[in-house]
Coordinates of C-alpha atoms in Angstrom, one line a residue:
Chain A
M1 CA -22.8 -15.0 -20.2
I2 CA -26.5 -15.3 -20.5
A3 CA -28.1 -13.0 -23.1
P4 CA -29.8 -10.2 -21.1
A5 CA -33.5 -9.5 -21.7
P6 CA -33.6 -6.0 -23.2
L7 CA -34.8 -3.3 -20.8
L8 CA -34.5 -0.6 -23.5
P9 CA -34.8 -0.9 -27.3
L10 CA -31.7 -2.7 -28.6
D11 CA -29.7 0.0 -30.3
R12 CA -30.3 2.4 -27.4
E13 CA -29.0 -0.2 -25.1
T14 CA -25.8 -0.7 -27.1
K15 CA -25.3 3.0 -27.1
L16 CA -25.9 3.1 -23.3
A17 CA -23.4 0.3 -22.7
L18 CA -20.8 2.0 -24.9
G19 CA -21.4 5.3 -23.0
L20 CA -21.0 3.6 -19.6
A21 CA -17.9 1.8 -20.6
S22 CA -16.1 4.6 -22.5
P23 CA -14.7 6.6 -19.5
A24 CA -13.0 3.5 -18.0
F25 CA -11.9 2.5 -21.5
L26 CA -10.3 6.0 -22.1
I27 CA -8.5 5.8 -18.8
L28 CA -7.2 2.4 -19.6
A29 CA -6.0 3.4 -23.1
A30 CA -4.5 6.8 -22.1
L31 CA -2.9 5.9 -18.8
F32 CA -2.1 2.2 -19.2
I33 CA -1.8 1.0 -22.8
L34 CA -0.2 4.1 -24.4
P35 CA 2.3 4.6 -21.5
L36 CA 3.4 1.0 -21.9
A37 CA 3.8 1.4 -25.7
L38 CA 5.9 4.5 -25.0
L39 CA 8.0 2.6 -22.5
L40 CA 8.7 0.0 -25.2
A41 CA 9.7 2.8 -27.5
V42 CA 12.0 4.4 -25.0
S43 CA 13.7 1.0 -24.3
L44 CA 14.6 0.8 -28.0
Q45 CA 16.1 4.3 -28.2
G46 CA 19.8 4.5 -28.8
A47 CA 22.1 7.5 -29.2
D48 CA 21.2 7.7 -32.9
G49 CA 17.9 6.1 -33.6
L50 CA 16.6 2.6 -33.0
S51 CA 18.9 0.4 -31.0
L52 CA 18.9 -2.9 -29.0
A53 CA 21.8 -1.8 -26.9
A54 CA 19.9 -1.7 -23.7
Y55 CA 18.6 -5.2 -24.2
A56 CA 22.1 -6.4 -25.2
K57 CA 23.5 -5.0 -22.0
L58 CA 20.7 -6.5 -19.9
L59 CA 20.6 -10.0 -21.5
G60 CA 24.3 -10.2 -22.5
T61 CA 26.2 -9.5 -19.3
P62 CA 26.5 -12.1 -16.5
H63 CA 26.0 -9.4 -13.9
Y64 CA 22.5 -8.5 -15.2
L65 CA 21.6 -12.1 -16.0
K66 CA 22.3 -12.8 -12.3
I67 CA 20.0 -9.9 -11.4
I68 CA 17.2 -11.3 -13.6
W69 CA 17.7 -14.7 -11.9
N70 CA 17.6 -13.1 -8.5
S71 CA 14.1 -11.7 -9.2
L72 CA 12.9 -14.9 -10.8
S73 CA 14.2 -17.2 -8.0
L74 CA 12.8 -14.9 -5.3
A75 CA 9.4 -15.0 -7.0
L76 CA 9.6 -18.8 -7.5
I77 CA 10.5 -19.6 -3.8
V78 CA 8.0 -17.1 -2.3
T79 CA 5.2 -18.5 -4.6
A80 CA 6.0 -22.1 -3.7
I81 CA 6.2 -21.5 0.1
S82 CA 3.0 -19.4 0.0
L83 CA 1.2 -22.2 -1.9
L84 CA 2.4 -24.8 0.6
I85 CA 1.1 -22.8 3.5
G86 CA -1.8 -21.2 1.9
Y87 CA -3.5 -24.2 0.2
P88 CA -4.1 -26.3 3.3
A89 CA -4.8 -23.2 5.4
S90 CA -7.6 -22.2 3.0
F91 CA -9.4 -25.5 3.8
A92 CA -9.2 -25.0 7.5
I93 CA -10.6 -21.4 7.2
A94 CA -13.4 -22.6 4.9
R95 CA -14.3 -25.3 7.4
A96 CA -14.3 -23.0 10.4
K97 CA -17.6 -21.7 11.6
G98 CA -18.8 -18.3 12.9
H99 CA -16.4 -16.3 14.9
W100 CA -13.5 -18.5 14.2
R101 CA -13.8 -18.0 10.5
S102 CA -14.2 -14.3 10.9
L103 CA -11.2 -14.2 13.2
M104 CA -9.0 -16.1 10.7
L105 CA -10.2 -13.9 7.8
A106 CA -9.4 -10.8 9.9
C107 CA -5.8 -12.2 10.3
L108 CA -5.7 -12.2 6.4
F109 CA -7.2 -8.7 6.0
L110 CA -5.5 -6.9 8.8
P111 CA -1.9 -7.1 7.5
L112 CA -3.1 -5.5 4.2
A113 CA -3.8 -2.3 6.2
A114 CA -0.3 -2.0 7.5
S115 CA 2.2 -0.4 5.2
V116 CA 4.6 -2.8 3.5
I117 CA 7.4 -0.5 4.6
V118 CA 6.4 -0.8 8.3
K119 CA 5.9 -4.6 8.1
A120 CA 9.3 -5.1 6.4
F121 CA 10.9 -3.0 9.1
A122 CA 9.1 -5.0 11.9
W123 CA 10.8 -8.1 10.4
T124 CA 14.2 -6.5 10.8
I125 CA 13.4 -6.2 14.5
L126 CA 12.2 -9.8 14.8
L127 CA 15.2 -11.2 13.0
R128 CA 18.1 -9.2 14.4
S129 CA 20.7 -11.1 16.5
T130 CA 19.0 -10.0 19.7
G131 CA 15.5 -10.4 18.3
I132 CA 12.7 -12.8 19.3
V133 CA 13.4 -15.4 16.6
N134 CA 17.1 -15.8 17.7
Q135 CA 16.2 -15.8 21.4
T136 CA 13.5 -18.4 20.9
L137 CA 15.9 -20.6 18.9
L138 CA 18.6 -20.2 21.6
F139 CA 16.0 -21.0 24.3
L140 CA 14.9 -24.1 22.6
G141 CA 18.5 -25.2 22.2
I142 CA 18.3 -25.4 18.4
I143 CA 21.2 -23.0 18.0
D144 CA 24.0 -22.2 20.6
H145 CA 24.8 -18.7 19.5
P146 CA 22.7 -16.1 17.7
I147 CA 22.7 -16.5 13.9
R148 CA 22.8 -13.6 11.5
M149 CA 19.5 -13.5 9.7
I150 CA 18.9 -9.9 8.8
F151 CA 20.3 -8.9 5.4
T152 CA 20.3 -12.5 4.3
E153 CA 18.3 -14.4 1.8
T154 CA 16.4 -16.0 4.7
A155 CA 15.2 -12.7 6.0
L156 CA 14.1 -11.7 2.5
V157 CA 12.1 -14.9 1.9
V158 CA 10.5 -14.8 5.3
G159 CA 9.5 -11.1 4.9
A160 CA 8.2 -11.6 1.4
V161 CA 6.1 -14.6 2.2
N162 CA 4.7 -12.8 5.2
I163 CA 3.7 -9.8 3.0
F164 CA 2.3 -11.8 0.0
L165 CA 0.7 -14.8 1.8
P166 CA -2.8 -13.2 2.0
F167 CA -2.8 -12.8 -1.8
M168 CA -2.4 -16.6 -2.1
V169 CA -4.9 -17.6 0.6
L170 CA -7.8 -15.2 -0.4
P171 CA -8.3 -16.5 -4.0
I172 CA -7.9 -20.1 -2.9
F173 CA -10.3 -19.6 0.0
S174 CA -13.0 -18.1 -2.2
V175 CA -13.0 -21.3 -4.3
V176 CA -12.6 -23.8 -1.4
A177 CA -15.5 -22.2 0.5
Q178 CA -17.8 -23.0 -2.4
F179 CA -16.4 -26.5 -2.8
D180 CA -19.0 -29.1 -1.7
R181 CA -17.4 -31.4 0.8
R182 CA -19.8 -34.2 -0.2
L183 CA -17.9 -34.4 -3.6
S184 CA -14.8 -35.9 -2.0
E185 CA -17.0 -38.1 0.3
A186 CA -18.8 -39.4 -2.7
A187 CA -15.5 -40.2 -4.3
A188 CA -14.6 -42.2 -1.1
T189 CA -17.9 -44.0 -1.2
L190 CA -17.2 -45.0 -4.8
G191 CA -14.0 -46.6 -3.7
A192 CA -11.4 -43.9 -4.1
N193 CA -8.6 -43.8 -1.5
P194 CA -7.9 -40.4 0.1
L195 CA -5.1 -39.7 -2.3
Q196 CA -7.2 -40.5 -5.3
A197 CA -10.1 -38.5 -4.0
F198 CA -7.8 -35.5 -3.5
L199 CA -6.1 -35.8 -6.9
K200 CA -9.3 -36.6 -8.9
V201 CA -11.8 -34.4 -7.2
T202 CA -10.6 -31.9 -4.7
L203 CA -7.5 -30.6 -6.6
P204 CA -9.2 -30.1 -10.0
V205 CA -12.2 -28.3 -8.4
T206 CA -10.0 -26.0 -6.4
L207 CA -7.4 -25.4 -9.2
P208 CA -8.9 -22.1 -10.4
G209 CA -8.2 -20.6 -7.0
V210 CA -4.7 -22.0 -6.9
I211 CA -4.0 -20.6 -10.4
A212 CA -5.3 -17.1 -9.4
G213 CA -3.2 -17.1 -6.2
V214 CA 0.0 -18.3 -7.9
A215 CA -0.3 -15.7 -10.7
L216 CA -1.0 -12.9 -8.2
V217 CA 1.8 -13.8 -5.7
F218 CA 4.3 -14.5 -8.5
S219 CA 3.6 -11.1 -10.2
L220 CA 3.8 -9.3 -6.9
S221 CA 7.0 -10.9 -5.7
V222 CA 8.9 -10.8 -9.0
S223 CA 8.5 -7.0 -8.9
A224 CA 8.9 -6.5 -5.2
Y225 CA 10.9 -3.4 -4.4
V226 CA 10.4 -2.3 -0.8
V227 CA 10.9 -5.7 0.8
P228 CA 14.3 -6.5 -0.8
T229 CA 15.4 -2.9 -0.2
L230 CA 14.8 -3.1 3.6
L231 CA 15.5 -6.8 4.3
I232 CA 18.6 -7.5 2.2
G233 CA 19.7 -4.3 0.5
E234 CA 22.4 -3.9 -2.1
R235 CA 23.6 -7.4 -1.7
F236 CA 20.7 -8.8 -3.7
P237 CA 20.0 -6.5 -6.6
T238 CA 16.7 -7.3 -8.5
L239 CA 15.1 -6.1 -11.7
A240 CA 12.9 -3.8 -9.6
S241 CA 15.9 -2.2 -7.9
T242 CA 17.7 -1.9 -11.3
I243 CA 14.7 0.0 -12.7
A244 CA 14.6 2.3 -9.7
K245 CA 18.3 3.0 -9.9
S246 CA 18.3 3.7 -13.6
Y247 CA 15.5 6.2 -13.3
L248 CA 16.2 7.8 -9.9
L249 CA 20.0 7.8 -9.7
T250 CA 22.0 7.0 -12.9
R251 CA 19.4 8.5 -15.4
E252 CA 20.0 5.6 -17.9
E253 CA 16.4 5.7 -19.0
A254 CA 16.7 3.4 -22.0
F255 CA 18.3 0.8 -19.8
G256 CA 15.7 1.3 -17.1
A257 CA 12.9 1.0 -19.6
A258 CA 14.4 -2.2 -21.1
S259 CA 14.6 -3.7 -17.5
G260 CA 10.9 -2.7 -17.1
V261 CA 9.9 -4.4 -20.3
V262 CA 11.7 -7.6 -19.3
L263 CA 10.1 -7.5 -15.9
L264 CA 6.7 -7.0 -17.5
A265 CA 7.3 -9.7 -20.0
I266 CA 8.1 -12.2 -17.1
A267 CA 5.0 -11.2 -15.2
V268 CA 2.7 -11.4 -18.3
A269 CA 4.3 -14.8 -19.3
V270 CA 3.6 -16.3 -15.9
V271 CA 0.0 -15.0 -15.8
M272 CA -0.8 -16.3 -19.3
L273 CA 0.9 -19.6 -18.7
S274 CA -1.0 -20.2 -15.5
A275 CA -4.3 -19.2 -17.2
R276 CA -3.6 -21.8 -19.9
F277 CA -2.6 -24.4 -17.3
G278 CA -5.9 -23.7 -15.5
R279 CA -7.9 -24.3 -18.7
E280 CA -6.1 -27.5 -19.4
G281 CA -6.5 -28.7 -15.8
R282 CA -10.2 -28.3 -16.0
R283 CA -10.5 -30.7 -19.0
Chain B
M1 CA -11.0 -35.1 4.1
N2 CA -9.0 -37.6 6.0
R3 CA -7.6 -36.9 9.5
I4 CA -4.0 -36.2 8.5
G5 CA -5.2 -33.8 5.8
L6 CA -7.5 -32.0 8.3
L7 CA -4.8 -31.8 10.9
T8 CA -2.3 -30.3 8.4
A9 CA -4.9 -27.8 7.3
W10 CA -5.5 -26.6 10.9
V11 CA -1.8 -26.5 11.8
M12 CA -1.1 -24.4 8.6
A13 CA -4.0 -22.1 9.2
I14 CA -3.1 -21.3 12.8
S15 CA 0.6 -20.9 12.0
A16 CA -0.3 -18.7 9.1
C17 CA -2.4 -16.5 11.4
I18 CA 0.4 -16.2 14.0
F19 CA 2.9 -15.6 11.3
L20 CA 0.8 -12.9 9.7
L21 CA 0.1 -11.1 12.9
A22 CA 3.7 -11.2 14.2
P23 CA 5.0 -8.0 12.5
L24 CA 1.8 -6.2 13.5
L25 CA 2.3 -7.1 17.2
V26 CA 5.9 -5.9 17.0
I27 CA 4.8 -2.6 15.6
A28 CA 2.1 -2.2 18.3
A29 CA 4.6 -3.1 21.1
A30 CA 7.3 -0.9 19.7
S31 CA 4.9 2.1 19.6
F32 CA 4.8 2.0 23.5
S33 CA 8.5 1.9 23.8
P34 CA 9.9 4.3 26.5
T35 CA 13.3 4.5 24.7
P36 CA 14.0 6.2 21.4
V37 CA 15.0 2.9 19.7
F38 CA 12.5 1.2 17.4
D39 CA 12.6 -2.1 19.2
L40 CA 10.5 -4.1 21.6
P41 CA 10.1 -2.3 24.9
T42 CA 11.8 -4.2 27.8
S43 CA 11.0 -1.8 30.7
G44 CA 7.8 0.2 31.1
A45 CA 5.6 1.8 28.5
S46 CA 5.1 5.3 27.3
L47 CA 2.8 7.3 25.0
R48 CA 5.3 9.9 24.0
W49 CA 5.7 8.6 20.5
Y50 CA 2.0 9.1 19.8
Q51 CA 2.3 12.7 20.8
R52 CA 5.3 13.1 18.4
I53 CA 3.5 11.8 15.3
G54 CA 2.3 15.3 14.4
T55 CA 5.7 16.8 14.8
L56 CA 7.5 14.6 12.2
D57 CA 9.1 16.7 9.5
G58 CA 6.7 17.0 6.6
F59 CA 4.2 14.6 8.2
W60 CA 0.9 16.6 7.8
P61 CA 1.4 17.6 4.1
A62 CA 2.3 14.0 3.3
L63 CA -0.8 12.6 5.2
G64 CA -3.0 15.2 3.6
L65 CA -1.8 14.4 0.1
S66 CA -2.1 10.6 0.6
L67 CA -5.6 11.0 2.0
Q68 CA -6.7 13.3 -0.8
L69 CA -5.3 11.0 -3.5
A70 CA -6.9 7.9 -1.9
L71 CA -10.3 9.5 -1.4
V72 CA -10.6 11.2 -4.8
S73 CA -9.2 8.3 -6.8
T74 CA -11.4 5.8 -5.0
L75 CA -14.5 8.0 -5.6
V76 CA -13.8 8.5 -9.2
S77 CA -12.9 4.8 -9.7
L78 CA -16.1 3.8 -7.9
V79 CA -18.2 5.8 -10.4
L80 CA -16.3 4.9 -13.5
G81 CA -15.7 1.3 -12.5
T82 CA -19.3 0.7 -11.6
A83 CA -20.5 2.2 -14.9
A84 CA -18.0 -0.1 -16.8
A85 CA -19.1 -3.1 -14.8
I86 CA -22.8 -2.5 -15.6
A87 CA -21.9 -2.2 -19.3
I88 CA -19.8 -5.5 -19.1
V89 CA -22.2 -7.6 -17.1
R90 CA -25.5 -6.3 -18.4
G91 CA -25.2 -4.1 -21.5
R92 CA -24.8 -5.1 -25.1
L93 CA -21.2 -4.2 -25.1
P94 CA -19.1 -5.6 -28.0
G95 CA -16.1 -7.5 -26.7
A96 CA -17.3 -7.4 -23.1
E97 CA -15.1 -10.2 -21.9
A98 CA -11.9 -8.9 -23.5
F99 CA -12.7 -5.4 -22.0
A100 CA -13.2 -7.0 -18.5
A101 CA -9.8 -8.8 -18.7
A102 CA -8.1 -5.6 -19.9
L103 CA -9.7 -3.5 -17.2
T104 CA -8.5 -5.8 -14.4
S105 CA -5.0 -6.5 -15.9
P106 CA -3.2 -3.6 -14.2
L107 CA -3.6 -5.6 -11.0
M108 CA -0.9 -7.9 -12.2
M109 CA 1.3 -5.1 -13.4
P110 CA 4.6 -4.5 -11.6
G111 CA 4.2 -1.2 -9.9
L112 CA 7.6 0.2 -10.8
V113 CA 7.0 -0.5 -14.5
L114 CA 3.7 1.4 -14.4
G115 CA 5.5 4.2 -12.5
I116 CA 8.3 4.7 -15.1
A117 CA 5.8 4.3 -18.0
L118 CA 3.6 7.1 -16.6
L119 CA 6.7 9.2 -15.8
Q120 CA 7.8 9.0 -19.5
S121 CA 4.3 9.8 -20.8
F122 CA 3.6 12.7 -18.5
R123 CA 7.0 14.2 -19.4
G124 CA 6.1 13.6 -23.0
I125 CA 3.0 15.7 -22.8
G126 CA 4.6 18.3 -20.6
L127 CA 2.5 17.5 -17.5
S128 CA 4.7 18.4 -14.5
N129 CA 2.0 19.1 -11.8
P130 CA 2.7 16.5 -9.2
W131 CA -0.9 16.4 -7.8
T132 CA -2.4 15.8 -11.3
S133 CA 0.1 13.2 -12.3
L134 CA -0.3 11.4 -8.9
F135 CA -4.1 11.5 -9.2
L136 CA -4.0 10.1 -12.8
A137 CA -1.6 7.3 -11.7
H138 CA -3.7 6.4 -8.6
L139 CA -6.7 6.2 -10.9
V140 CA -5.0 3.4 -12.8
I141 CA -4.1 1.8 -9.5
T142 CA -7.6 1.9 -8.0
L143 CA -9.8 1.3 -11.1
P144 CA -8.9 -2.4 -11.5
Y145 CA -9.8 -3.2 -7.9
V146 CA -13.2 -1.5 -8.3
A147 CA -13.8 -3.1 -11.7
R148 CA -13.0 -6.6 -10.4
T149 CA -15.2 -6.3 -7.3
M150 CA -18.1 -4.6 -9.1
I151 CA -18.1 -7.1 -12.0
A152 CA -18.3 -10.0 -9.5
G153 CA -21.0 -8.2 -7.5
M154 CA -23.1 -7.4 -10.6
T155 CA -22.8 -11.0 -11.8
R156 CA -24.6 -12.1 -8.6
F157 CA -27.2 -9.3 -8.8
D158 CA -30.6 -10.5 -10.0
F159 CA -31.5 -8.0 -12.7
T160 CA -35.1 -9.2 -12.9
L161 CA -35.6 -7.2 -9.7
I162 CA -35.3 -4.1 -11.8
E163 CA -37.9 -5.4 -14.2
A164 CA -40.1 -6.1 -11.1
A165 CA -39.6 -2.5 -9.9
L166 CA -40.5 -1.2 -13.4
T167 CA -43.7 -3.3 -13.4
L168 CA -44.6 -1.9 -10.0
G169 CA -44.5 1.6 -11.4
C170 CA -41.0 2.8 -10.7
T171 CA -39.2 4.8 -13.4
Y172 CA -35.9 3.3 -14.7
R173 CA -33.9 5.8 -12.7
Q174 CA -35.9 5.1 -9.5
S175 CA -35.5 1.3 -10.0
V176 CA -31.7 1.7 -10.3
L177 CA -31.5 4.0 -7.3
K178 CA -33.9 2.2 -5.0
V179 CA -33.3 -1.4 -5.9
M180 CA -29.9 -2.0 -7.6
I181 CA -27.7 0.5 -5.6
P182 CA -28.8 -0.8 -2.1
A183 CA -28.4 -4.4 -3.2
L184 CA -24.9 -3.7 -4.4
A185 CA -23.9 -1.7 -1.2
P186 CA -21.6 -4.5 0.1
S187 CA -19.7 -4.6 -3.2
F188 CA -19.3 -0.9 -3.1
L189 CA -18.0 -1.1 0.5
V190 CA -15.5 -3.8 -0.4
A191 CA -14.4 -2.2 -3.6
G192 CA -14.0 1.2 -1.9
L193 CA -11.9 -0.3 1.0
F194 CA -9.5 -2.2 -1.2
S195 CA -9.1 0.7 -3.6
F196 CA -8.5 3.1 -0.8
L197 CA -5.8 0.9 0.8
A198 CA -4.2 0.3 -2.6
S199 CA -3.8 4.0 -3.2
F200 CA -2.9 4.9 0.4
D201 CA -0.1 2.4 0.7
N202 CA 1.3 2.8 -2.8
Y203 CA 5.0 3.3 -3.0
P204 CA 6.4 1.9 -6.3
V205 CA 4.2 4.1 -8.7
S206 CA 4.2 7.3 -6.6
I207 CA 8.0 7.4 -6.1
F208 CA 8.5 8.4 -9.8
L209 CA 5.9 11.1 -9.9
T210 CA 6.6 13.2 -6.7
D211 CA 8.8 16.2 -6.3
V212 CA 10.6 17.5 -3.3
R213 CA 7.6 19.4 -2.0
S214 CA 4.8 16.9 -2.6
K215 CA 5.6 13.5 -1.1
T216 CA 3.0 10.9 -0.3
L217 CA 2.9 9.3 3.2
P218 CA 4.6 5.9 2.2
I219 CA 7.5 7.8 0.5
K220 CA 7.9 9.9 3.7
M221 CA 7.7 6.7 5.9
L222 CA 10.4 4.9 4.0
Q223 CA 12.5 8.1 4.3
Y224 CA 12.0 8.3 8.1
I225 CA 12.8 4.6 8.5
E226 CA 16.0 4.9 6.4
E227 CA 17.1 8.1 8.1
A228 CA 16.2 7.7 11.8
P229 CA 13.9 4.8 12.7
D230 CA 12.3 5.9 16.0
P231 CA 9.0 4.5 17.5
T232 CA 7.0 7.4 16.0
I233 CA 6.5 5.4 12.8
A234 CA 5.3 2.5 14.9
A235 CA 2.8 4.8 16.7
L236 CA 1.5 6.1 13.4
S237 CA 1.1 2.6 12.0
S238 CA -0.6 1.4 15.2
L239 CA -3.2 4.2 14.8
I240 CA -3.8 3.1 11.1
L241 CA -4.1 -0.5 12.3
L242 CA -6.6 0.5 15.0
G243 CA -8.7 2.3 12.4
T244 CA -8.6 -0.8 10.2
I245 CA -9.7 -3.1 13.0
L246 CA -12.8 -0.8 13.5
L247 CA -13.5 -0.9 9.8
L248 CA -13.2 -4.7 9.7
V249 CA -15.6 -5.1 12.7
L250 CA -18.1 -2.9 10.9
A251 CA -17.5 -4.7 7.6
D252 CA -18.0 -8.1 9.3
R253 CA -21.3 -6.9 10.8
F254 CA -22.7 -5.4 7.6
V255 CA -21.1 -7.5 4.8
G256 CA -19.5 -10.5 6.5
L257 CA -15.8 -11.1 6.0
S258 CA -16.5 -14.3 4.1
R259 CA -18.3 -12.3 1.5
M260 CA -15.4 -9.8 1.5
A261 CA -13.1 -12.6 0.7
G262 CA -15.1 -13.4 -2.4
T263 CA -17.5 -16.2 -1.5
N264 CA -21.2 -16.3 -2.4
E265 CA -22.5 -16.4 1.2

């Protein structure tokens, strides 16, 4: 950051800055940092004092390890597919001009306005055995009888990618739109083949957007609750559904809190890893 | 970019647009269904589900609560988030970068985890009023959106304009009100829009903080869909979508969607 030229005498300006920042800081401390610390404390609470029982149950039983893997694998697959679609798509949107660009951006913004609940339910209509997807596949002769898609892993992944894709495209687009196309042309003039130009110029320049999109989509999909509830249900328990169940149904709060801490740890680890990867990639 | 790359980019972009719009089209079509099944209409169209929106059990209180929460938390976040962004970008704030990172970090936070953490805390201090707990929770949900957009907006704002206004005889207050606030209007609009939608559509945090009498709209909608999915929900969502289309057209005119997506143009 560039040092600002003082508008007011120095110490008054520091006081002013502290005054401006303090309400937001207090909210952050009281409603975010303290509650998370308390959650950690609750997760360590046993019948008599400090206990790791909740973590032992979560990380020591195959049933719950499978649940953690469900959340992780869903997030990995959804993030990978969103990146494969979103990365090239961002380039086309950045290249589009005028109304075309506005139209494609509207396609990204509009779904954000529809409730996740309603979009997930719309997918149950599209994917049911009499739904459009099955009828199209039948018509094209790809399948000869309707296949069961709803309440399967396929439905879950399709629905989740549909809901989280804008969060991959928007950060990548904002970087790609500022990427100077002449850079890769210069690389070509200097003798790079298209693959080299992409790997040595385009990819490193656009990497910050990719990192931001990956971190965002991963942390959203690893903790998704509504989408799995509506599109696959009890068959595919996740960390998120375990948390909801422990708090809303079984009242095993220490266990729910421990699941929350593990979910949070996964999300934080991925965000920090990707930030680090981004820094190294830029070198 | 070579031809194959460009072709891939266009194919992906167009498929992505169709893919993203598909569920919205289904919702819009189902809302005109003449039969009481939430499905694509096969024969004829009807507006009866639009008339039924208001008669859904507990709909008006839920809509009222969600609108109140979204409006109030967005307004408060706009004021506090903008103040914090000024301090971060412009002021002599010790640890400005760490504070900025902390302020936007709840964006990456699993909603359910925030929900149970707040539930435990509110219970700990004996806060049981659902409106107050929901409002405080929605403040944590909306503040990061505002902070992120306003920090980005302020970074682009040329602060020498304020000095110019001061030289031309404005007071400090006037220069902020007449120069800085209008220049930042697009950022306010974008921050407000995202923050409103984040609060209005929130399910995973709110679910832990409501009681039987005060449920937000998303909680009610999931309940309707699980109990008896009829096209009334589709009609309601179509109206919300229509409102958003109007907002997007306005936003495109006054701000430009490219700029909303975070570019410098």
